[in-house]
C-alpha positions as YAML, in Angstrom:
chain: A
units: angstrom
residues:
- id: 1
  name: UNK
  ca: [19.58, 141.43, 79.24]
- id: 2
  name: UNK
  ca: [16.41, 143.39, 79.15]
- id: 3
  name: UNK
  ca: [16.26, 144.40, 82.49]
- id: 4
  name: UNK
  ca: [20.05, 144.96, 82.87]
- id: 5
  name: UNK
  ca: [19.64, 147.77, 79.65]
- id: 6
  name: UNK
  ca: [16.46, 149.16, 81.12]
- id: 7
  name: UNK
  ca: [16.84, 153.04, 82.00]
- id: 8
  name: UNK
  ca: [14.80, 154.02, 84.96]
- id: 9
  name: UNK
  ca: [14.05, 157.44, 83.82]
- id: 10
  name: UNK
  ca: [13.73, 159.74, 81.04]
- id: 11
  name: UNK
  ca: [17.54, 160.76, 80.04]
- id: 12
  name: UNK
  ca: [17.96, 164.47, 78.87]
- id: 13
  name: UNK
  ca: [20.40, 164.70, 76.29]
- id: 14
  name: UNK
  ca: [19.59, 168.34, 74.89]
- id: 15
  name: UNK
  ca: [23.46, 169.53, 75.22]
- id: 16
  name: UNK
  ca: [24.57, 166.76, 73.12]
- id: 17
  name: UNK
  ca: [21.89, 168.08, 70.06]
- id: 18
  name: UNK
  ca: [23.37, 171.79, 71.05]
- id: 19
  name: UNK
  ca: [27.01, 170.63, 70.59]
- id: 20
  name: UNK
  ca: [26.44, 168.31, 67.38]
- id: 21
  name: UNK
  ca: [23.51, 170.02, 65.04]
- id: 22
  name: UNK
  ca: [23.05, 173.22, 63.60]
- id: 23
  name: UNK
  ca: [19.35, 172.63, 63.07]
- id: 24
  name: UNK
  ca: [19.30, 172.47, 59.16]
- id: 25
  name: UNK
  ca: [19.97, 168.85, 59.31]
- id: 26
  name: UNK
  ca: [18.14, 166.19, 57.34]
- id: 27
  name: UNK
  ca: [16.92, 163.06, 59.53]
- id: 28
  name: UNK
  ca: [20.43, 161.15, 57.40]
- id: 29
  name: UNK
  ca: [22.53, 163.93, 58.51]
- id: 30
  name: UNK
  ca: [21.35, 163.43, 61.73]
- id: 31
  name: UNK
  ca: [22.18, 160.47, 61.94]
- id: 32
  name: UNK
  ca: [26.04, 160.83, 61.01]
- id: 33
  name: UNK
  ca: [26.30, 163.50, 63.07]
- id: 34
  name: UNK
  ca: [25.25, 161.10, 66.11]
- id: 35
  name: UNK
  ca: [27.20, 158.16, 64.99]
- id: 36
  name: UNK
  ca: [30.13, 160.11, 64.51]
- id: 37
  name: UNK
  ca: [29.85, 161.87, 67.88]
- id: 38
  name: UNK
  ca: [29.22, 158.48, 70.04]
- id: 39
  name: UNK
  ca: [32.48, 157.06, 68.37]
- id: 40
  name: UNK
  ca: [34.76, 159.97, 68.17]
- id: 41
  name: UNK
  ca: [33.42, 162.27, 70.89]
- id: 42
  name: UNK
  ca: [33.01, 159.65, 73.78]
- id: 43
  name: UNK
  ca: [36.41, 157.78, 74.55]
- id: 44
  name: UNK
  ca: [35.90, 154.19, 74.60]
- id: 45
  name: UNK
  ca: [37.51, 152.90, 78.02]
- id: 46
  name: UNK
  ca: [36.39, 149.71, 79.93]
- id: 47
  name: UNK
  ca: [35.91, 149.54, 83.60]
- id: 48
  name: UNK
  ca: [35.69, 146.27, 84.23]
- id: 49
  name: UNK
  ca: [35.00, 145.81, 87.91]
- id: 50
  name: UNK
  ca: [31.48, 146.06, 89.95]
- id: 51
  name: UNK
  ca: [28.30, 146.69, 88.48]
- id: 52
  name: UNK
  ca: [30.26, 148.53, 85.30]
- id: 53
  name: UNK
  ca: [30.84, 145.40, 84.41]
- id: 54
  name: UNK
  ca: [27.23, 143.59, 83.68]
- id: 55
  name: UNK
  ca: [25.26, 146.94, 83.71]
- id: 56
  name: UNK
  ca: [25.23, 149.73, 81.08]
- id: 57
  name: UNK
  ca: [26.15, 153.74, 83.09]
- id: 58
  name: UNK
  ca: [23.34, 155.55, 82.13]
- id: 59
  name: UNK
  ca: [23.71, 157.85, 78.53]
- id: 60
  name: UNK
  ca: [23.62, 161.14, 80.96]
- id: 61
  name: UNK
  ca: [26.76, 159.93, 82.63]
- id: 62
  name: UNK
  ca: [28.42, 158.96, 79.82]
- id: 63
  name: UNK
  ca: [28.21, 161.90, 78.25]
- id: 64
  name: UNK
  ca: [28.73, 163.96, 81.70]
- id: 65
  name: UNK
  ca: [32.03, 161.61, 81.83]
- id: 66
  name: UNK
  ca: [33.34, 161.27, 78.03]
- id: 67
  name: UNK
  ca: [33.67, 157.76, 78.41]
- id: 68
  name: UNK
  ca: [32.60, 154.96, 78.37]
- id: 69
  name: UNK
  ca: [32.92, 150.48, 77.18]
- id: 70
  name: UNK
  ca: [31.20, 149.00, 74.49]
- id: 71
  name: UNK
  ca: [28.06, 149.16, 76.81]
- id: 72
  name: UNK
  ca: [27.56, 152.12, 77.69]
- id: 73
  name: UNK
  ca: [28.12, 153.66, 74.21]
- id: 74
  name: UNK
  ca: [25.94, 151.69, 72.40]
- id: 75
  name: UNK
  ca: [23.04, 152.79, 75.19]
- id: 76
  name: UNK
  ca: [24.23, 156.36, 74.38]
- id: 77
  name: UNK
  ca: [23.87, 155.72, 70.53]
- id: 78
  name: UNK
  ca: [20.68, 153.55, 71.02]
- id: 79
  name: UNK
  ca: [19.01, 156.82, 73.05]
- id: 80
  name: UNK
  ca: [20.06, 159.50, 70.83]
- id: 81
  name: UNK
  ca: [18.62, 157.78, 67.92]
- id: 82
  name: UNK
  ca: [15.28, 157.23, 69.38]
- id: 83
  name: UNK
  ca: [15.40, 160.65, 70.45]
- id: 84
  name: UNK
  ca: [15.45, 162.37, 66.71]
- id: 85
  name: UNK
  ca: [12.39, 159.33, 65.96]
- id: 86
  name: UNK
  ca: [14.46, 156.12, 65.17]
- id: 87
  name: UNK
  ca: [12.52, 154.31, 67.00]
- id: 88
  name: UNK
  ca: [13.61, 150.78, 65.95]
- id: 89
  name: UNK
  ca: [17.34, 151.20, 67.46]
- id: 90
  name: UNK
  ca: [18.59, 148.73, 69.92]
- id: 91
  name: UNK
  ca: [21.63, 147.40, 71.65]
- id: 92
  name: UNK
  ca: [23.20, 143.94, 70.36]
- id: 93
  name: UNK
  ca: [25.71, 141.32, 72.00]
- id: 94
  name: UNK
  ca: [28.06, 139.69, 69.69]
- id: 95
  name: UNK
  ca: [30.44, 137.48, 70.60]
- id: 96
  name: UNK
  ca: [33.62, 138.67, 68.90]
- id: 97
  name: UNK
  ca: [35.35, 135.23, 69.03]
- id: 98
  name: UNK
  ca: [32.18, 132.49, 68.32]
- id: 99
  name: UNK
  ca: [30.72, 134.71, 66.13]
- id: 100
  name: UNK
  ca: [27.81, 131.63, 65.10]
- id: 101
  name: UNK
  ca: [28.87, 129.11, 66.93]
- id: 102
  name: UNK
  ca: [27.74, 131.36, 70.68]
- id: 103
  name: UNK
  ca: [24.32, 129.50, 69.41]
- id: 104
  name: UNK
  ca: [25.77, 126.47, 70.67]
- id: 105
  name: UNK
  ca: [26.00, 127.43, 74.37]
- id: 106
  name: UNK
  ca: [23.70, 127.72, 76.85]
- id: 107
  name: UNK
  ca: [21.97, 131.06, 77.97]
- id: 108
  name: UNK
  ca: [24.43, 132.89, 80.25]
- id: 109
  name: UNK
  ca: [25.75, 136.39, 80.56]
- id: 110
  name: UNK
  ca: [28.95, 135.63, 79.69]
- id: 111
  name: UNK
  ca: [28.03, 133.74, 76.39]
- id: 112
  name: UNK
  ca: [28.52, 137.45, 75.17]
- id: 113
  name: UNK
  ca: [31.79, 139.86, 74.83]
- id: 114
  name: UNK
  ca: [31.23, 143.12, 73.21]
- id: 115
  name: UNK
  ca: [27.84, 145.37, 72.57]
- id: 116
  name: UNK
  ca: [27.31, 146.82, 69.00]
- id: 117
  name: UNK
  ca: [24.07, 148.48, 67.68]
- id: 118
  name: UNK
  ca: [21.16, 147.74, 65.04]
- id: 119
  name: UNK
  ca: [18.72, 150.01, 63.49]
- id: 120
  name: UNK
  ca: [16.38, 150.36, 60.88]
- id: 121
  name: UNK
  ca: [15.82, 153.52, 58.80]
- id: 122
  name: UNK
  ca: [13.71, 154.20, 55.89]
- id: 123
  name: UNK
  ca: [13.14, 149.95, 55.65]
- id: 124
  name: UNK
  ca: [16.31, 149.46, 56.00]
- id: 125
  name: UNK
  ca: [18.70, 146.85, 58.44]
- id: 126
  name: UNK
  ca: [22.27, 148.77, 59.93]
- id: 127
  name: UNK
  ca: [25.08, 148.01, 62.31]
- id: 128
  name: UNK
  ca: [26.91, 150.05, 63.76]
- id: 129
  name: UNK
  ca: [30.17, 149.33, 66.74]
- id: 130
  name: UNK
  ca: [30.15, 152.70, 68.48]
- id: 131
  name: UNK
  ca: [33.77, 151.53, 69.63]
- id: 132
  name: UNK
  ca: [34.81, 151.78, 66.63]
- id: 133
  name: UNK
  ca: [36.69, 155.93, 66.49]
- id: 134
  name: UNK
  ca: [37.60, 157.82, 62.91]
- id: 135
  name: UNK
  ca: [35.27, 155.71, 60.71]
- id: 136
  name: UNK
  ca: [33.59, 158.89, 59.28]
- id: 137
  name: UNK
  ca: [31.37, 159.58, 56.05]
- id: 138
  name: UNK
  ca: [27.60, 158.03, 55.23]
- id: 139
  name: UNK
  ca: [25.90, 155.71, 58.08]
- id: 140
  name: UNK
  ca: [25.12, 153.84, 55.23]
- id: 141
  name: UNK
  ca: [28.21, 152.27, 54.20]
- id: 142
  name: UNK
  ca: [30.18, 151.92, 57.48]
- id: 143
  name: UNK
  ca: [31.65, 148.45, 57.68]
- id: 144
  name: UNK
  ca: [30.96, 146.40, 60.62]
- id: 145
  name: UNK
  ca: [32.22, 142.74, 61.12]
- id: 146
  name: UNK
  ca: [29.95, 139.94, 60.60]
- id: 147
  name: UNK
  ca: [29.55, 138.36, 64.03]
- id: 148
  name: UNK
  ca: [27.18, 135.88, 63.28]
- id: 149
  name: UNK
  ca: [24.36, 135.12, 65.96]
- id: 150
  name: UNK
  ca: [23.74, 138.18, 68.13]
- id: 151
  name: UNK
  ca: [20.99, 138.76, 71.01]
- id: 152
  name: UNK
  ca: [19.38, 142.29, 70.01]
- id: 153
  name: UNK
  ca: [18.25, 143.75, 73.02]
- id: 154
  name: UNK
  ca: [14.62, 144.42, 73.31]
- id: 155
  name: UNK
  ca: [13.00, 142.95, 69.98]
- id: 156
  name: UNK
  ca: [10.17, 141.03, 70.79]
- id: 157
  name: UNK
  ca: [11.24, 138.01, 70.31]
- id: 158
  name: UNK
  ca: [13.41, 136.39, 72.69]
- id: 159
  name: UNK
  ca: [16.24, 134.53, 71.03]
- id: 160
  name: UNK
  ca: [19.55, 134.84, 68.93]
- id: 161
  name: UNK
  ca: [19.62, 136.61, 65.42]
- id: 162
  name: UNK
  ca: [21.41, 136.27, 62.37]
- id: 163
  name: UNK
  ca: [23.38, 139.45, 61.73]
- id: 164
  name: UNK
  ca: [23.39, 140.85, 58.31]
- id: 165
  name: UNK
  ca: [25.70, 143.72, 57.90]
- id: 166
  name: UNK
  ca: [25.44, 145.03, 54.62]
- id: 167
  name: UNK
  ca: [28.05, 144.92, 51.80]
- id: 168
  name: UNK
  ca: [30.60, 147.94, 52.05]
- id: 169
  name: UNK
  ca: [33.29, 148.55, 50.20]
- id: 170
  name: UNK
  ca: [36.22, 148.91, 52.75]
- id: 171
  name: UNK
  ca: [39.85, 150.59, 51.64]
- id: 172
  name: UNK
  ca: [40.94, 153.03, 49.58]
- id: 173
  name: UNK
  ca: [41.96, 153.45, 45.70]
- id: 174
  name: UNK
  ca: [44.74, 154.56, 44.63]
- id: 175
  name: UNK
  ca: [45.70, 155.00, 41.21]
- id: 176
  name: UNK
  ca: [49.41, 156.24, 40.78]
- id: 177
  name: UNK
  ca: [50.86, 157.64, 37.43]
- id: 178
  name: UNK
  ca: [54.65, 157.36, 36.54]
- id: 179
  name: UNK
  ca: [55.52, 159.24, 33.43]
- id: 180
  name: UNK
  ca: [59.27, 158.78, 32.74]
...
Protein backbone atom coordinates (compact mmCIF):
# COMPACT_ATOMS: atom_id res chain seq x y z
CA UNK A 1 0.00 0.00 0.00
CA UNK A 2 2.94 2.25 0.40
CA UNK A 3 4.10 2.28 -2.89
CA UNK A 4 0.60 2.28 -4.50
CA UNK A 5 -0.07 5.92 -2.31
CA UNK A 6 3.39 7.19 -3.15
CA UNK A 7 3.22 10.58 -5.24
CA UNK A 8 6.04 10.92 -7.64
CA UNK A 9 6.33 14.58 -7.42
CA UNK A 10 5.73 17.59 -5.51
CA UNK A 11 1.78 18.42 -6.01
CA UNK A 12 0.94 22.24 -6.19
CA UNK A 13 -2.18 22.90 -4.62
CA UNK A 14 -1.92 26.86 -4.22
CA UNK A 15 -5.53 27.46 -5.99
CA UNK A 16 -7.17 25.30 -3.56
CA UNK A 17 -5.60 27.72 -0.41
CA UNK A 18 -6.77 30.81 -2.86
CA UNK A 19 -10.35 29.42 -3.14
CA UNK A 20 -10.75 28.18 0.64
CA UNK A 21 -8.73 30.80 3.09
CA UNK A 22 -8.80 34.30 3.56
CA UNK A 23 -5.43 34.31 5.29
CA UNK A 24 -6.59 35.28 8.90
CA UNK A 25 -7.10 31.70 9.67
CA UNK A 26 -5.91 29.94 12.79
CA UNK A 27 -4.01 26.47 12.10
CA UNK A 28 -7.97 24.86 13.61
CA UNK A 29 -9.68 26.95 11.16
CA UNK A 30 -7.56 25.70 8.72
CA UNK A 31 -8.21 22.73 9.19
CA UNK A 32 -12.18 22.89 8.81
CA UNK A 33 -11.85 24.83 6.05
CA UNK A 34 -9.86 21.80 4.32
CA UNK A 35 -12.00 19.11 5.67
CA UNK A 36 -14.98 20.76 4.68
CA UNK A 37 -13.70 21.52 1.15
CA UNK A 38 -12.37 17.75 0.41
CA UNK A 39 -15.96 16.51 1.41
CA UNK A 40 -18.25 19.07 0.06
CA UNK A 41 -16.18 20.64 -2.73
CA UNK A 42 -14.85 17.38 -4.44
CA UNK A 43 -17.80 15.00 -5.54
CA UNK A 44 -17.22 11.62 -4.36
CA UNK A 45 -17.67 9.25 -7.53
CA UNK A 46 -15.95 5.79 -7.98
CA UNK A 47 -14.36 4.65 -11.13
CA UNK A 48 -13.88 1.38 -10.65
CA UNK A 49 -12.08 -0.02 -13.64
CA UNK A 50 -8.10 0.04 -14.56
CA UNK A 51 -5.55 1.41 -12.50
CA UNK A 52 -8.43 3.85 -10.73
CA UNK A 53 -9.19 1.05 -9.14
CA UNK A 54 -5.95 -0.06 -6.89
CA UNK A 55 -4.14 3.35 -7.37
CA UNK A 56 -4.98 6.75 -5.82
CA UNK A 57 -5.32 9.90 -9.12
CA UNK A 58 -2.98 12.21 -7.99
CA UNK A 59 -4.50 15.38 -5.53
CA UNK A 60 -3.72 17.84 -8.71
CA UNK A 61 -6.17 15.85 -10.76
CA UNK A 62 -8.60 15.54 -8.40
CA UNK A 63 -8.94 18.80 -7.79
CA UNK A 64 -8.42 19.74 -11.71
CA UNK A 65 -11.46 17.09 -12.06
CA UNK A 66 -13.87 17.69 -8.88
CA UNK A 67 -14.00 14.20 -8.26
CA UNK A 68 -12.93 11.67 -7.07
CA UNK A 69 -13.51 7.69 -4.71
CA UNK A 70 -12.67 7.24 -1.33
CA UNK A 71 -8.98 7.09 -2.58
CA UNK A 72 -8.30 9.72 -4.13
CA UNK A 73 -9.93 12.11 -1.61
CA UNK A 74 -8.38 10.99 1.27
CA UNK A 75 -4.78 11.57 -0.76
CA UNK A 76 -6.24 15.07 -1.45
CA UNK A 77 -7.07 15.58 2.34
CA UNK A 78 -3.84 13.75 3.47
CA UNK A 79 -1.69 16.47 1.12
CA UNK A 80 -3.43 19.53 2.02
CA UNK A 81 -2.93 18.88 5.60
CA UNK A 82 0.71 18.32 5.40
CA UNK A 83 0.86 21.26 3.35
CA UNK A 84 -0.39 23.95 6.22
CA UNK A 85 2.36 21.62 8.70
CA UNK A 86 0.22 18.55 9.80
CA UNK A 87 2.66 16.52 9.25
CA UNK A 88 1.38 13.33 10.96
CA UNK A 89 -1.71 12.89 8.38
CA UNK A 90 -2.09 9.69 6.54
CA UNK A 91 -4.42 7.59 4.49
CA UNK A 92 -6.23 4.49 6.26
CA UNK A 93 -8.06 1.24 4.84
CA UNK A 94 -10.98 0.08 6.76
CA UNK A 95 -12.91 -2.55 5.92
CA UNK A 96 -16.48 -1.29 6.19
CA UNK A 97 -18.01 -4.80 6.61
CA UNK A 98 -15.16 -6.85 9.00
CA UNK A 99 -14.50 -3.96 10.74
CA UNK A 100 -11.98 -6.28 13.44
CA UNK A 101 -12.37 -9.31 12.25
CA UNK A 102 -10.19 -8.10 8.48
CA UNK A 103 -7.29 -9.12 11.18
CA UNK A 104 -8.22 -12.53 10.54
CA UNK A 105 -7.31 -12.69 6.83
CA UNK A 106 -4.37 -12.85 5.14
CA UNK A 107 -2.44 -9.79 3.61
CA UNK A 108 -4.12 -8.97 0.27
CA UNK A 109 -5.35 -5.87 -1.45
CA UNK A 110 -8.65 -6.71 -1.35
CA UNK A 111 -8.75 -7.48 2.49
CA UNK A 112 -9.67 -3.65 2.33
CA UNK A 113 -12.94 -1.63 0.97
CA UNK A 114 -12.98 1.99 1.61
CA UNK A 115 -10.00 4.70 2.49
CA UNK A 116 -10.62 7.15 5.44
CA UNK A 117 -7.99 9.47 7.07
CA UNK A 118 -6.02 9.84 10.53
CA UNK A 119 -4.23 12.72 11.95
CA UNK A 120 -2.81 14.06 14.89
CA UNK A 121 -2.99 17.72 15.98
CA UNK A 122 -1.90 19.42 19.02
CA UNK A 123 -1.34 15.50 20.70
CA UNK A 124 -4.23 14.58 19.61
CA UNK A 125 -5.69 11.14 17.50
CA UNK A 126 -8.67 12.14 14.54
CA UNK A 127 -10.60 10.43 11.80
CA UNK A 128 -11.93 11.75 9.33
CA UNK A 129 -14.09 9.86 5.91
CA UNK A 130 -13.60 12.58 3.31
CA UNK A 131 -16.67 10.74 1.58
CA UNK A 132 -18.59 11.70 3.92
CA UNK A 133 -20.51 15.49 2.25
CA UNK A 134 -22.53 18.19 4.67
CA UNK A 135 -20.94 17.06 7.98
CA UNK A 136 -19.85 20.69 8.79
CA UNK A 137 -18.75 22.51 12.16
CA UNK A 138 -15.39 21.69 14.46
CA UNK A 139 -12.84 18.87 13.06
CA UNK A 140 -12.94 17.98 16.45
CA UNK A 141 -16.16 16.43 16.97
CA UNK A 142 -17.02 14.94 13.53
CA UNK A 143 -18.28 11.41 13.98
CA UNK A 144 -16.68 8.71 12.12
CA UNK A 145 -17.64 4.94 12.42
CA UNK A 146 -15.58 2.67 14.39
CA UNK A 147 -14.11 0.24 11.87
CA UNK A 148 -12.04 -1.63 13.99
CA UNK A 149 -8.51 -2.80 12.60
CA UNK A 150 -7.32 -0.43 9.88
CA UNK A 151 -3.82 -0.38 7.88
CA UNK A 152 -2.67 3.45 8.18
CA UNK A 153 -0.71 4.12 5.33
CA UNK A 154 2.82 5.09 5.91
CA UNK A 155 3.37 4.80 9.85
CA UNK A 156 6.35 3.07 10.50
CA UNK A 157 5.25 0.20 11.55
CA UNK A 158 3.95 -2.26 9.25
CA UNK A 159 0.79 -3.88 10.52
CA UNK A 160 -3.02 -3.36 11.38
CA UNK A 161 -4.20 -0.69 14.00
CA UNK A 162 -6.84 -0.36 16.37
CA UNK A 163 -8.97 2.63 15.41
CA UNK A 164 -10.07 4.93 18.09
CA UNK A 165 -12.45 7.52 16.93
CA UNK A 166 -13.24 9.72 19.58
CA UNK A 167 -16.60 10.11 21.42
CA UNK A 168 -19.00 12.64 19.55
CA UNK A 169 -22.15 13.43 20.27
CA UNK A 170 -24.16 12.73 16.99
CA UNK A 171 -27.99 14.23 16.45
CA UNK A 172 -29.71 17.02 17.27
CA UNK A 173 -31.89 18.39 20.37
CA UNK A 174 -34.89 19.44 20.21
CA UNK A 175 -36.86 20.72 22.90
CA UNK A 176 -40.55 21.60 21.85
CA UNK A 177 -42.99 23.72 24.05
CA UNK A 178 -46.87 23.28 23.85
CA UNK A 179 -48.69 25.85 25.86
CA UNK A 180 -52.46 25.18 25.54
Amino acid sequence: AQNVFTMNKEQSLDAVFKEIFNGKETTEEKIDKIINYVQDDIRYMGIESGIGSIKPFSPEQVVKQRFGDCKDKSLLLVSLLKKIGVEKAYPALVNTVMKQEVARLYPSNEAFNHCIVTFEYDNDKYWVDPSIPMQGGDFKDLYNTDYGKVLIIGMPEDSLSNMSPRETKAGTDIIEELTI
